[in-house]
XYZ file of C-alpha atoms in Angstrom:
638
model
C 79.472 -1.896 47.333
C 79.683 -0.039 50.643
C 76.062 1.051 50.584
C 74.931 -2.444 49.599
C 76.764 -4.052 52.521
C 75.274 -1.471 54.818
C 71.858 -2.101 53.306
C 72.119 -5.819 53.984
C 72.911 -5.147 57.632
C 69.920 -2.789 57.825
C 67.619 -5.489 56.450
C 68.609 -7.901 59.168
C 68.423 -5.243 61.850
C 65.131 -3.627 60.894
C 63.249 -6.918 60.984
C 63.846 -7.277 64.727
C 64.790 -3.943 66.279
C 62.398 -1.020 66.556
C 62.677 2.396 68.136
C 61.222 2.680 71.598
C 61.856 6.371 72.142
C 58.729 8.343 71.297
C 60.530 11.551 70.350
C 62.903 9.657 68.089
C 59.933 7.881 66.505
C 58.285 11.223 65.724
C 61.495 12.503 64.131
C 61.962 9.321 62.109
C 58.360 9.511 60.961
C 58.921 13.050 59.664
C 62.124 11.985 57.941
C 60.426 9.011 56.310
C 57.681 11.193 54.866
C 60.279 13.673 53.634
C 62.552 11.197 51.891
C 59.925 8.756 50.561
C 59.280 10.760 47.369
C 62.998 11.583 46.949
C 64.576 8.168 47.333
C 64.536 7.269 43.641
C 66.732 10.214 42.701
C 68.922 10.552 45.790
C 72.660 9.943 45.687
C 74.130 6.809 47.315
C 75.766 8.931 50.016
C 72.472 10.643 50.821
C 70.653 7.297 50.939
C 73.257 5.875 53.315
C 72.876 8.869 55.616
C 69.069 8.541 55.623
C 69.237 4.828 56.374
C 71.526 5.532 59.308
C 68.959 7.947 60.726
C 66.093 5.511 60.120
C 67.660 2.533 61.868
C 65.000 0.840 63.982
C 62.090 2.681 62.328
C 59.320 0.181 61.421
C 58.934 1.364 57.827
C 62.630 1.491 56.960
C 62.270 -1.726 54.914
C 60.111 0.232 52.465
C 63.007 2.621 51.870
C 65.384 -0.333 51.521
C 63.044 -1.849 48.977
C 63.068 1.356 46.932
C 66.875 1.383 47.019
C 67.035 -2.185 45.732
C 64.633 -1.354 42.922
C 67.389 0.925 41.632
C 69.915 -1.918 41.788
C 68.243 -4.936 40.211
C 71.622 -6.546 39.494
C 72.468 -6.723 43.217
C 71.237 -10.291 43.392
C 72.624 -11.254 46.791
C 71.130 -8.250 48.546
C 67.786 -8.731 46.801
C 67.680 -12.403 47.729
C 68.407 -11.559 51.361
C 65.661 -8.941 51.388
C 63.105 -11.251 49.771
C 63.970 -14.066 52.163
C 63.394 -11.743 55.106
C 60.089 -10.326 53.851
C 58.780 -13.251 51.831
C 55.041 -13.050 51.236
C 54.723 -9.609 52.822
C 53.727 -6.423 50.974
C 57.448 -5.737 50.640
C 57.961 -8.856 48.545
C 56.151 -8.669 45.209
C 56.817 -5.009 44.292
C 60.517 -5.913 44.316
C 60.346 -9.546 43.263
C 58.409 -8.915 40.058
C 60.717 -6.276 38.527
C 63.723 -8.320 39.622
C 62.324 -11.426 37.921
C 61.613 -9.430 34.778
C 65.201 -8.187 34.890
C 66.503 -11.750 35.285
C 64.427 -12.890 32.320
C 65.759 -10.072 30.177
C 69.308 -11.001 31.200
C 68.645 -14.666 30.296
C 69.367 -15.838 33.852
C 66.884 -18.691 33.671
C 68.089 -20.747 36.642
C 68.040 -17.781 39.007
C 64.620 -16.755 37.676
C 63.090 -20.189 38.218
C 64.639 -20.520 41.667
C 62.934 -17.334 42.834
C 59.653 -17.479 40.891
C 57.144 -18.789 43.448
C 54.334 -19.294 40.974
C 51.547 -16.733 40.859
C 48.437 -15.550 39.085
C 50.624 -13.181 37.060
C 50.115 -14.562 33.549
C 53.106 -12.789 32.031
C 55.569 -14.127 34.592
C 54.036 -17.586 34.343
C 54.557 -17.507 30.582
C 58.163 -16.415 31.074
C 58.716 -19.196 33.612
C 57.389 -21.814 31.202
C 59.566 -20.422 28.432
C 62.620 -20.571 30.707
C 61.817 -24.187 31.565
C 61.617 -25.006 27.864
C 65.095 -23.557 27.351
C 66.609 -25.469 30.267
C 64.634 -28.697 29.818
C 63.618 -29.073 26.154
C 63.293 -32.809 26.698
C 60.380 -32.107 29.074
C 58.355 -30.114 26.552
C 55.571 -32.720 26.535
C 54.965 -31.919 30.210
C 55.061 -28.175 29.619
C 52.720 -27.895 26.632
C 49.575 -28.774 28.646
C 50.386 -25.913 31.016
C 50.792 -23.576 28.053
C 47.483 -24.733 26.608
C 45.735 -23.988 29.927
C 47.232 -20.472 29.897
C 46.021 -19.870 26.367
C 42.520 -21.269 26.841
C 41.021 -18.416 28.841
C 38.273 -15.898 28.188
C 40.474 -12.825 27.950
C 43.593 -11.634 26.161
C 46.888 -12.624 27.718
C 49.874 -10.237 28.012
C 52.141 -9.709 25.023
C 54.907 -11.324 27.052
C 53.125 -14.634 26.410
C 53.177 -14.317 22.616
C 56.572 -15.980 22.145
C 55.599 -18.971 24.292
C 52.264 -19.380 22.529
C 54.005 -19.225 19.157
C 56.361 -22.065 20.161
C 53.448 -24.122 21.436
C 51.453 -23.699 18.230
C 54.484 -24.655 16.162
C 55.021 -27.789 18.232
C 51.340 -28.680 18.554
C 49.107 -27.229 15.848
C 46.108 -25.425 17.287
C 42.927 -27.479 17.069
C 39.521 -26.057 16.243
C 38.239 -27.475 19.534
C 40.764 -25.384 21.476
C 39.702 -22.239 19.638
C 35.993 -22.957 20.084
C 36.501 -23.540 23.799
C 38.240 -20.185 24.155
C 35.470 -18.476 22.185
C 32.926 -20.020 24.537
C 34.816 -18.766 27.601
C 35.026 -15.295 26.052
C 31.286 -15.263 25.382
C 30.198 -16.680 28.725
C 31.598 -13.875 30.829
C 35.012 -13.075 29.401
C 36.136 -10.442 26.920
C 33.652 -10.629 24.059
C 35.890 -8.438 21.855
C 38.396 -11.325 21.769
C 35.973 -13.378 19.661
C 36.711 -11.377 16.525
C 40.398 -12.353 16.708
C 39.672 -15.977 17.607
C 37.378 -16.264 14.608
C 40.429 -15.826 12.357
C 41.966 -18.983 13.884
C 39.023 -21.183 12.886
C 38.694 -23.071 9.599
C 36.435 -21.186 7.195
C 33.597 -23.691 7.574
C 33.468 -23.158 11.347
C 33.913 -19.394 11.498
C 30.139 -18.892 11.560
C 30.145 -20.351 15.106
C 32.144 -17.365 16.345
C 29.453 -15.077 14.882
C 26.694 -17.053 16.600
C 28.468 -16.806 19.962
C 29.022 -13.071 19.588
C 25.444 -12.333 18.537
C 24.008 -14.452 21.356
C 26.218 -12.754 23.924
C 25.077 -9.341 22.650
C 21.369 -10.225 22.516
C 20.157 -13.696 23.551
C 16.810 -13.104 21.829
C 18.488 -13.855 18.471
C 18.287 -17.587 19.261
C 14.504 -17.355 18.769
C 14.949 -16.517 15.088
C 13.733 -19.476 12.970
C 16.923 -19.939 10.931
C 19.507 -18.656 13.396
C 21.026 -22.134 13.817
C 21.858 -23.822 10.502
C 22.281 -27.215 12.191
C 25.808 -27.929 10.934
C 27.746 -28.453 14.176
C 27.062 -29.722 17.708
C 28.599 -26.544 19.200
C 25.402 -24.804 18.120
C 23.755 -26.553 21.090
C 26.272 -25.001 23.484
C 25.300 -21.617 22.082
C 21.600 -22.433 22.265
C 21.859 -23.581 25.903
C 23.765 -20.439 26.828
C 21.221 -18.240 25.072
C 18.221 -19.974 26.638
C 19.623 -19.575 30.154
C 20.018 -15.843 29.591
C 16.803 -15.304 27.639
C 14.541 -16.838 30.291
C 15.463 -14.005 32.678
C 14.633 -11.343 30.083
C 11.665 -12.887 28.311
C 10.330 -16.139 29.823
C 7.630 -16.603 27.161
C 10.108 -16.240 24.309
C 12.572 -18.593 26.008
C 9.913 -21.259 26.615
C 8.656 -21.017 23.056
C 12.215 -21.424 21.741
C 12.802 -24.383 24.062
C 9.755 -26.179 22.646
C 11.418 -26.147 19.215
C 14.559 -27.856 20.527
C 13.404 -29.866 23.566
C 13.675 -33.207 21.757
C 16.827 -32.337 19.834
C 19.083 -35.426 19.998
C 22.208 -33.252 19.939
C 21.365 -31.792 23.347
C 23.361 -33.673 25.957
C 21.636 -34.733 29.152
C 23.858 -32.333 31.111
C 22.877 -29.424 28.852
C 19.216 -30.322 29.109
C 19.267 -30.439 32.911
C 21.246 -27.194 33.107
C 18.662 -25.374 30.982
C 15.723 -26.901 32.852
C 17.228 -25.945 36.208
C 17.801 -22.358 35.082
C 14.236 -22.160 33.748
C 12.810 -23.437 37.051
C 14.799 -20.912 39.114
C 14.043 -17.966 36.810
C 10.319 -18.725 36.683
C 10.141 -19.185 40.453
C 11.917 -15.884 41.118
C 9.402 -14.147 38.848
C 6.401 -15.797 40.491
C 5.439 -17.502 37.232
C 2.597 -20.015 37.496
C 4.532 -22.474 35.303
C 7.186 -22.935 37.982
C 5.833 -26.208 39.384
C 5.938 -27.872 35.981
C 9.650 -27.102 35.646
C 10.555 -27.886 39.233
C 8.967 -31.323 38.945
C 11.128 -32.201 35.940
C 14.347 -31.883 37.922
C 15.901 -34.995 39.483
C 16.910 -34.913 43.150
C 20.585 -34.888 42.177
C 20.251 -31.301 40.871
C 19.234 -29.961 44.291
C 21.564 -27.323 45.736
C 21.079 -24.303 47.971
C 19.914 -22.053 45.117
C 17.339 -24.522 43.838
C 16.191 -25.212 47.398
C 15.733 -21.459 47.910
C 13.321 -21.227 45.016
C 11.498 -24.483 45.630
C 10.545 -23.156 49.052
C 10.238 -19.568 47.822
C 7.664 -20.450 45.175
C 5.549 -22.358 47.685
C 5.834 -19.479 50.149
C 4.731 -16.946 47.563
C 1.622 -19.077 47.009
C 1.179 -19.406 50.812
C 0.961 -23.150 50.210
C 2.004 -24.254 53.693
C 1.552 -28.020 53.263
C 3.805 -27.815 50.227
C 6.422 -25.787 52.155
C 6.457 -28.509 54.807
C 6.704 -31.300 52.253
C 9.591 -29.677 50.356
C 11.663 -29.056 53.478
C 11.016 -32.502 54.938
C 12.282 -33.995 51.680
C 15.566 -32.062 51.841
C 18.730 -33.996 52.722
C 19.418 -33.830 56.463
C 22.327 -31.372 56.203
C 20.282 -28.945 54.090
C 17.136 -29.289 56.216
C 19.192 -28.408 59.321
C 19.948 -24.917 57.956
C 18.402 -22.254 60.197
C 16.392 -20.816 57.291
C 14.621 -24.085 56.623
C 14.156 -24.884 60.314
C 12.345 -21.565 60.667
C 10.188 -22.150 57.609
C 9.298 -25.658 58.701
C 8.085 -24.150 61.991
C 6.103 -21.501 60.100
C 4.495 -24.151 57.901
C 3.498 -26.166 60.969
C 2.215 -23.028 62.689
C 0.022 -22.062 59.722
C -1.420 -25.584 59.636
C -2.432 -25.432 63.292
C 0.359 -27.647 64.651
C 1.278 -25.126 67.326
C 3.151 -27.394 69.743
C 5.483 -28.773 67.058
C 5.997 -25.271 65.651
C 6.882 -23.833 69.067
C 9.462 -26.532 69.695
C 11.301 -25.540 66.524
C 10.839 -21.817 67.168
C 12.461 -22.261 70.597
C 15.431 -23.975 68.921
C 15.776 -21.254 66.263
C 15.348 -18.431 68.800
C 18.691 -19.320 70.385
C 20.495 -18.137 67.280
C 21.755 -14.619 66.554
C 20.140 -14.427 63.124
C 17.266 -12.752 61.285
C 15.134 -15.841 61.762
C 16.384 -16.361 65.298
C 15.092 -12.902 66.171
C 11.836 -13.531 64.269
C 11.298 -16.764 66.194
C 11.985 -15.049 69.523
C 9.493 -12.292 68.688
C 6.849 -14.871 67.814
C 7.361 -16.569 71.175
C 7.491 -13.284 73.072
C 11.042 -14.031 74.209
C 13.940 -11.560 74.450
C 16.376 -11.808 71.528
C 19.514 -13.841 72.133
C 22.878 -12.303 71.297
C 24.816 -15.435 72.332
C 27.838 -13.227 73.019
C 31.088 -15.082 73.664
C 34.269 -12.949 73.661
C 37.315 -14.257 71.840
C 39.486 -16.382 74.148
C 42.724 -14.385 73.995
C 45.272 -14.379 76.806
C 47.419 -11.415 77.787
C 50.519 -13.255 76.538
C 48.899 -13.948 73.158
C 47.941 -10.297 72.835
C 51.446 -9.119 73.714
C 52.937 -11.592 71.265
C 50.844 -10.424 68.336
C 51.652 -6.790 69.145
C 55.318 -7.624 68.550
C 54.708 -9.225 65.148
C 56.640 -7.194 62.509
C 53.580 -6.957 60.234
C 51.499 -5.573 63.090
C 54.165 -3.023 63.959
C 54.423 -1.909 60.342
C 50.618 -1.795 59.986
C 50.312 0.375 63.087
C 52.926 2.764 61.781
C 51.131 3.055 58.435
C 47.972 3.787 60.407
C 49.790 6.528 62.316
C 50.678 8.063 58.946
C 47.077 7.846 57.767
C 48.011 5.363 55.020
C 45.117 2.906 55.257
C 45.844 0.975 52.070
C 49.407 0.157 53.099
C 48.271 -0.685 56.627
C 45.655 -3.110 55.282
C 48.239 -4.833 53.076
C 50.389 -5.556 56.115
C 47.378 -6.783 58.089
C 46.262 -9.033 55.233
C 49.745 -10.532 55.141
C 49.435 -11.206 58.858
C 46.078 -12.940 58.329
C 47.482 -15.159 55.575
C 50.438 -16.289 57.665
C 48.927 -16.372 61.162
C 47.702 -19.374 63.119
C 44.083 -19.427 64.330
C 45.026 -18.251 67.871
C 47.112 -15.462 66.341
C 44.160 -14.363 64.199
C 41.943 -14.132 67.265
C 44.613 -12.127 69.089
C 44.981 -9.866 66.048
C 41.224 -9.291 65.937
C 41.262 -8.367 69.623
C 44.156 -5.973 69.024
C 42.414 -4.367 66.042
C 39.389 -3.771 68.240
C 41.548 -2.117 70.889
C 43.051 0.095 68.167
C 39.478 0.960 67.065
C 40.420 -0.371 63.640
C 36.971 -1.871 63.433
C 37.025 -3.142 59.862
C 40.130 -5.271 60.541
C 38.612 -6.699 63.722
C 35.485 -7.670 61.768
C 37.347 -9.168 58.808
C 39.926 -10.968 60.942
C 37.241 -12.646 63.049
C 35.454 -13.688 59.861
C 38.689 -15.105 58.480
C 39.138 -17.092 61.694
C 35.531 -18.303 61.555
C 34.780 -16.873 65.004
C 31.291 -15.364 64.968
C 30.292 -14.961 68.604
C 32.242 -11.959 69.885
C 29.378 -9.521 69.418
C 31.261 -6.515 70.772
C 34.119 -6.939 68.293
C 31.894 -7.840 65.342
C 29.395 -5.065 66.013
C 31.407 -2.157 67.442
C 29.773 1.110 68.432
C 31.835 2.890 65.793
C 31.146 6.565 65.113
C 28.453 6.308 67.790
C 28.198 10.000 68.656
C 28.111 11.152 65.024
C 25.556 8.528 64.027
C 23.297 9.315 66.992
C 23.523 13.053 66.338
C 22.703 12.907 62.631
C 20.135 10.123 63.040
C 18.311 12.213 65.619
C 18.367 15.214 63.289
C 17.054 13.073 60.412
C 14.428 11.450 62.663
C 15.612 7.894 62.054
C 16.707 5.309 64.589
C 20.451 5.403 65.239
C 20.538 1.586 65.577
C 19.193 1.262 62.045
C 21.715 3.758 60.688
C 24.534 1.959 62.462
C 23.329 -1.379 61.063
C 23.330 0.072 57.542
C 26.895 1.377 57.957
C 28.027 -1.960 59.386
C 26.578 -3.881 56.434
C 27.639 -1.401 53.766
C 31.285 -0.830 54.690
C 32.148 -2.593 57.964
C 32.989 0.981 59.047
C 35.635 1.556 56.379
C 35.565 5.340 55.875
C 37.323 5.063 52.509
C 35.206 2.200 51.133
C 34.571 2.498 47.395
C 32.304 0.081 45.512
C 32.718 -0.944 41.854
C 29.645 1.144 40.946
C 30.980 4.250 42.694
C 29.297 4.202 46.122
C 31.546 5.840 48.701
C 32.281 5.932 52.392
C 30.791 4.501 55.564
C 27.203 4.308 54.331
C 28.176 3.811 50.666
C 26.524 6.921 49.267
C 26.379 7.371 45.505
C 27.444 10.868 44.382
C 24.099 11.373 42.598
C 22.269 10.441 45.797
C 24.350 12.973 47.749
C 23.557 15.628 45.132
C 19.847 14.896 45.444
C 19.834 14.908 49.235
C 21.968 18.050 49.502
C 20.093 19.807 46.678
C 23.466 20.915 45.341
C 26.506 19.416 43.655
C 28.578 17.517 46.207
C 32.241 16.787 45.600
C 32.531 12.991 45.520
C 35.729 13.069 47.592
C 33.865 14.618 50.529
C 31.864 11.392 50.891
C 34.989 9.771 52.354
C 34.647 12.127 55.320
C 32.773 10.039 57.916
C 30.810 12.973 59.306
C 29.680 14.154 55.862
C 28.829 10.608 54.826
C 26.747 9.952 57.943
C 24.949 13.259 57.438
C 23.866 12.382 53.891
C 23.296 8.716 54.726
C 20.878 9.376 57.573
C 19.027 11.984 55.499
C 18.700 9.397 52.742
C 17.286 6.885 55.229
C 14.694 9.485 56.215
C 13.839 10.016 52.540
C 13.380 6.272 51.963
C 11.194 5.918 55.043
C 8.943 8.714 53.784
C 8.767 7.270 50.265
C 7.852 3.868 51.697
C 5.169 5.176 54.074
C 7.278 4.461 57.132
C 7.806 0.783 56.264
C 11.214 -0.143 57.640
C 11.569 -3.364 55.616
C 10.806 -1.668 52.294
C 13.095 1.257 53.118
C 15.940 -1.138 53.968
C 15.433 -3.051 50.723
C 15.329 0.229 48.792
C 18.659 1.332 50.280
C 20.213 -1.662 48.534
C 18.139 -2.165 45.384
C 16.602 1.251 44.755
C 13.120 2.569 45.430
C 11.746 1.855 41.956
C 12.831 -1.769 41.876
C 11.426 -2.474 45.334
C 8.053 -1.061 44.284
C 8.004 -3.625 41.471
C 8.379 -6.418 44.018
C 5.336 -5.424 46.064
C 2.374 -7.731 45.270
C -0.534 -5.814 43.799
C -3.393 -8.278 44.294
C -2.710 -9.602 47.793
C -0.616 -9.136 50.882
C 2.199 -11.331 52.153
C 3.532 -11.743 55.681
C 6.714 -9.727 55.920
C 8.928 -12.790 56.455
C 7.469 -14.398 53.315
C 8.059 -11.212 51.326
C 11.685 -10.994 52.466
C 12.362 -14.665 51.680
C 10.977 -14.237 48.154
C 12.809 -11.042 47.153
C 14.020 -11.940 43.629
C 17.563 -10.597 44.085
C 19.686 -12.749 46.358
C 21.888 -9.779 47.263
C 18.920 -7.713 48.441
C 17.286 -10.671 50.191
C 20.419 -11.325 52.257
C 20.971 -7.598 52.737
C 17.564 -7.064 54.344
C 18.009 -10.067 56.625
C 21.471 -8.889 57.678
C 20.545 -5.245 58.276
C 17.478 -6.129 60.322
C 19.491 -8.571 62.428
C 22.244 -5.976 62.873
C 19.592 -3.410 63.827
C 18.375 -5.670 66.615
C 21.943 -6.217 67.828
C 22.723 -2.502 67.822
C 19.531 -1.625 69.636
C 20.586 -3.982 72.401
C 24.140 -2.646 72.426
C 22.827 0.927 72.550
C 20.462 0.000 75.421
C 17.412 0.846 73.350
C 14.225 -0.778 74.716
C 12.628 -1.407 71.305
C 12.373 -4.975 70.006
C 12.906 -4.393 66.293
C 11.244 -7.663 65.353
C 8.054 -7.424 67.432
C 6.192 -5.351 64.792
C 7.360 -7.705 62.030
C 5.375 -10.630 63.436
C 2.091 -9.166 62.157
C 3.385 -6.921 59.349
C 2.034 -7.506 55.836
C 3.555 -6.350 52.557
C 1.337 -5.569 49.586
C -0.304 -2.758 47.652
C -3.446 -3.147 49.777
C -1.591 -3.509 53.087
C -2.259 -0.893 55.756
């Protein structure tokens, strides 16, 4: 018990007292790195000696946590630790195994007292099972929670099996419950789960599981004449799901299939509107001449930002300016006030010869730091507006946030080069901080040149106007050097890095893009004309080298067209070529607004706006948007 008493005193001490002596800090840092991998196997005497030497070191709580993980029956010490570090990165890695230990030991009351509720399905199942044991008379209140846990589109942990078995014994599983879970599995969940769920259906309904699985695999099967036997209303759920997917792959086939079922009385009004809305959006994004017919069928109540995008987008693609004006003027006031639609209303008026009214709106839009704000300024011949307003942080607020334990621990993790652990501490700070504290933290992150945290913390606080913090001149010298060598503008390269990773050198996307400029390994191989080790792409200098060379490649492939090269960086050269109109040209702003992929559309707008901002910050004289005013996109454009 001696070490545990000592440990408890260390917990209380380490949360408030930190080493001020630099030499001692360096020694403690070395000791921490030495003992971190050894702590699990060290003797109690050795651990006590190490903790004595680490008193006051910011990361000592992480050693204390590891000690407690070896002593999951030391409930008092664990409770004290969790109370001190509740919600921090030190909490859950200890709390979860402790709770699992309590469940195994049948200590239900202690478990429930310290289970805070979480997205951890296994622990939630255990908590519900513990409640059933302590409060069997309240089972009627618990079963709905169990049902909600079961009715999801993926498999739940094996730790839930016992609870689910009790629920099904108390309340026999209905076919509706099973069909709902099959639907969730098909519509974006784990499709492999359907095979198991099929076994829970009555024999006469099992065919519905097959229909869901086949439609998920290939929505074109719904076009087969006898695919739906017409025995159950759930077939219409499957049909609606299949139609909404098929229209993106094969509009003609989807429309032909719809004609067979359009008057089907088993289609609910909600299903009908959902399908019609998806058809209208898909056809508009593809530039299909049947778009108007489908748009006109939709009641005003279905209007949202996505539908608005494609109502305007379709009219823009046709260069039907009176129609653009009419659509926007019919938007609800809050939607019409969006900067995108204010700009396009001005453009519609401009194209119809109403220059004075158009200029009034352009002047309004030009005050904004936005793609369309910069476009409007260029049209008017005005300098772009950055609307810079530094965060209002006092010296006292900055000093206060520097003394926050999470900040101190984050800074120490940074000193050790442990970015993941540092980010966890910073994220904890963001979750628990007040708005003024978030602004102070963002300012501090900027001073530490931890640019990604400054950017994300300002976004979390909803503060958008500190241009210097949001658009730092990170890696300036390296970007300028390699951009010059690659013959691309350094402001453009910096804008790409800002959009791709927010200057996180270790950024890694779900598809495998890596580093500051999010380079795919295959792209690096192609640019380097040799096999590049993927891990080297996390080196900022290497990443910038390949990234700027790739920008040069895309500019050459796109005949020097900056907009197309930017789009290709996100969507790929081949896909962007498919979006270029072959029989006409479009003004560049129209082309950008009608890019079919929302991600790429917003990407191009963001990068071009960032490019303008960085050119100003780098004291470059070029107005990025001036050439865009007259630029045309199309196969016949010069």
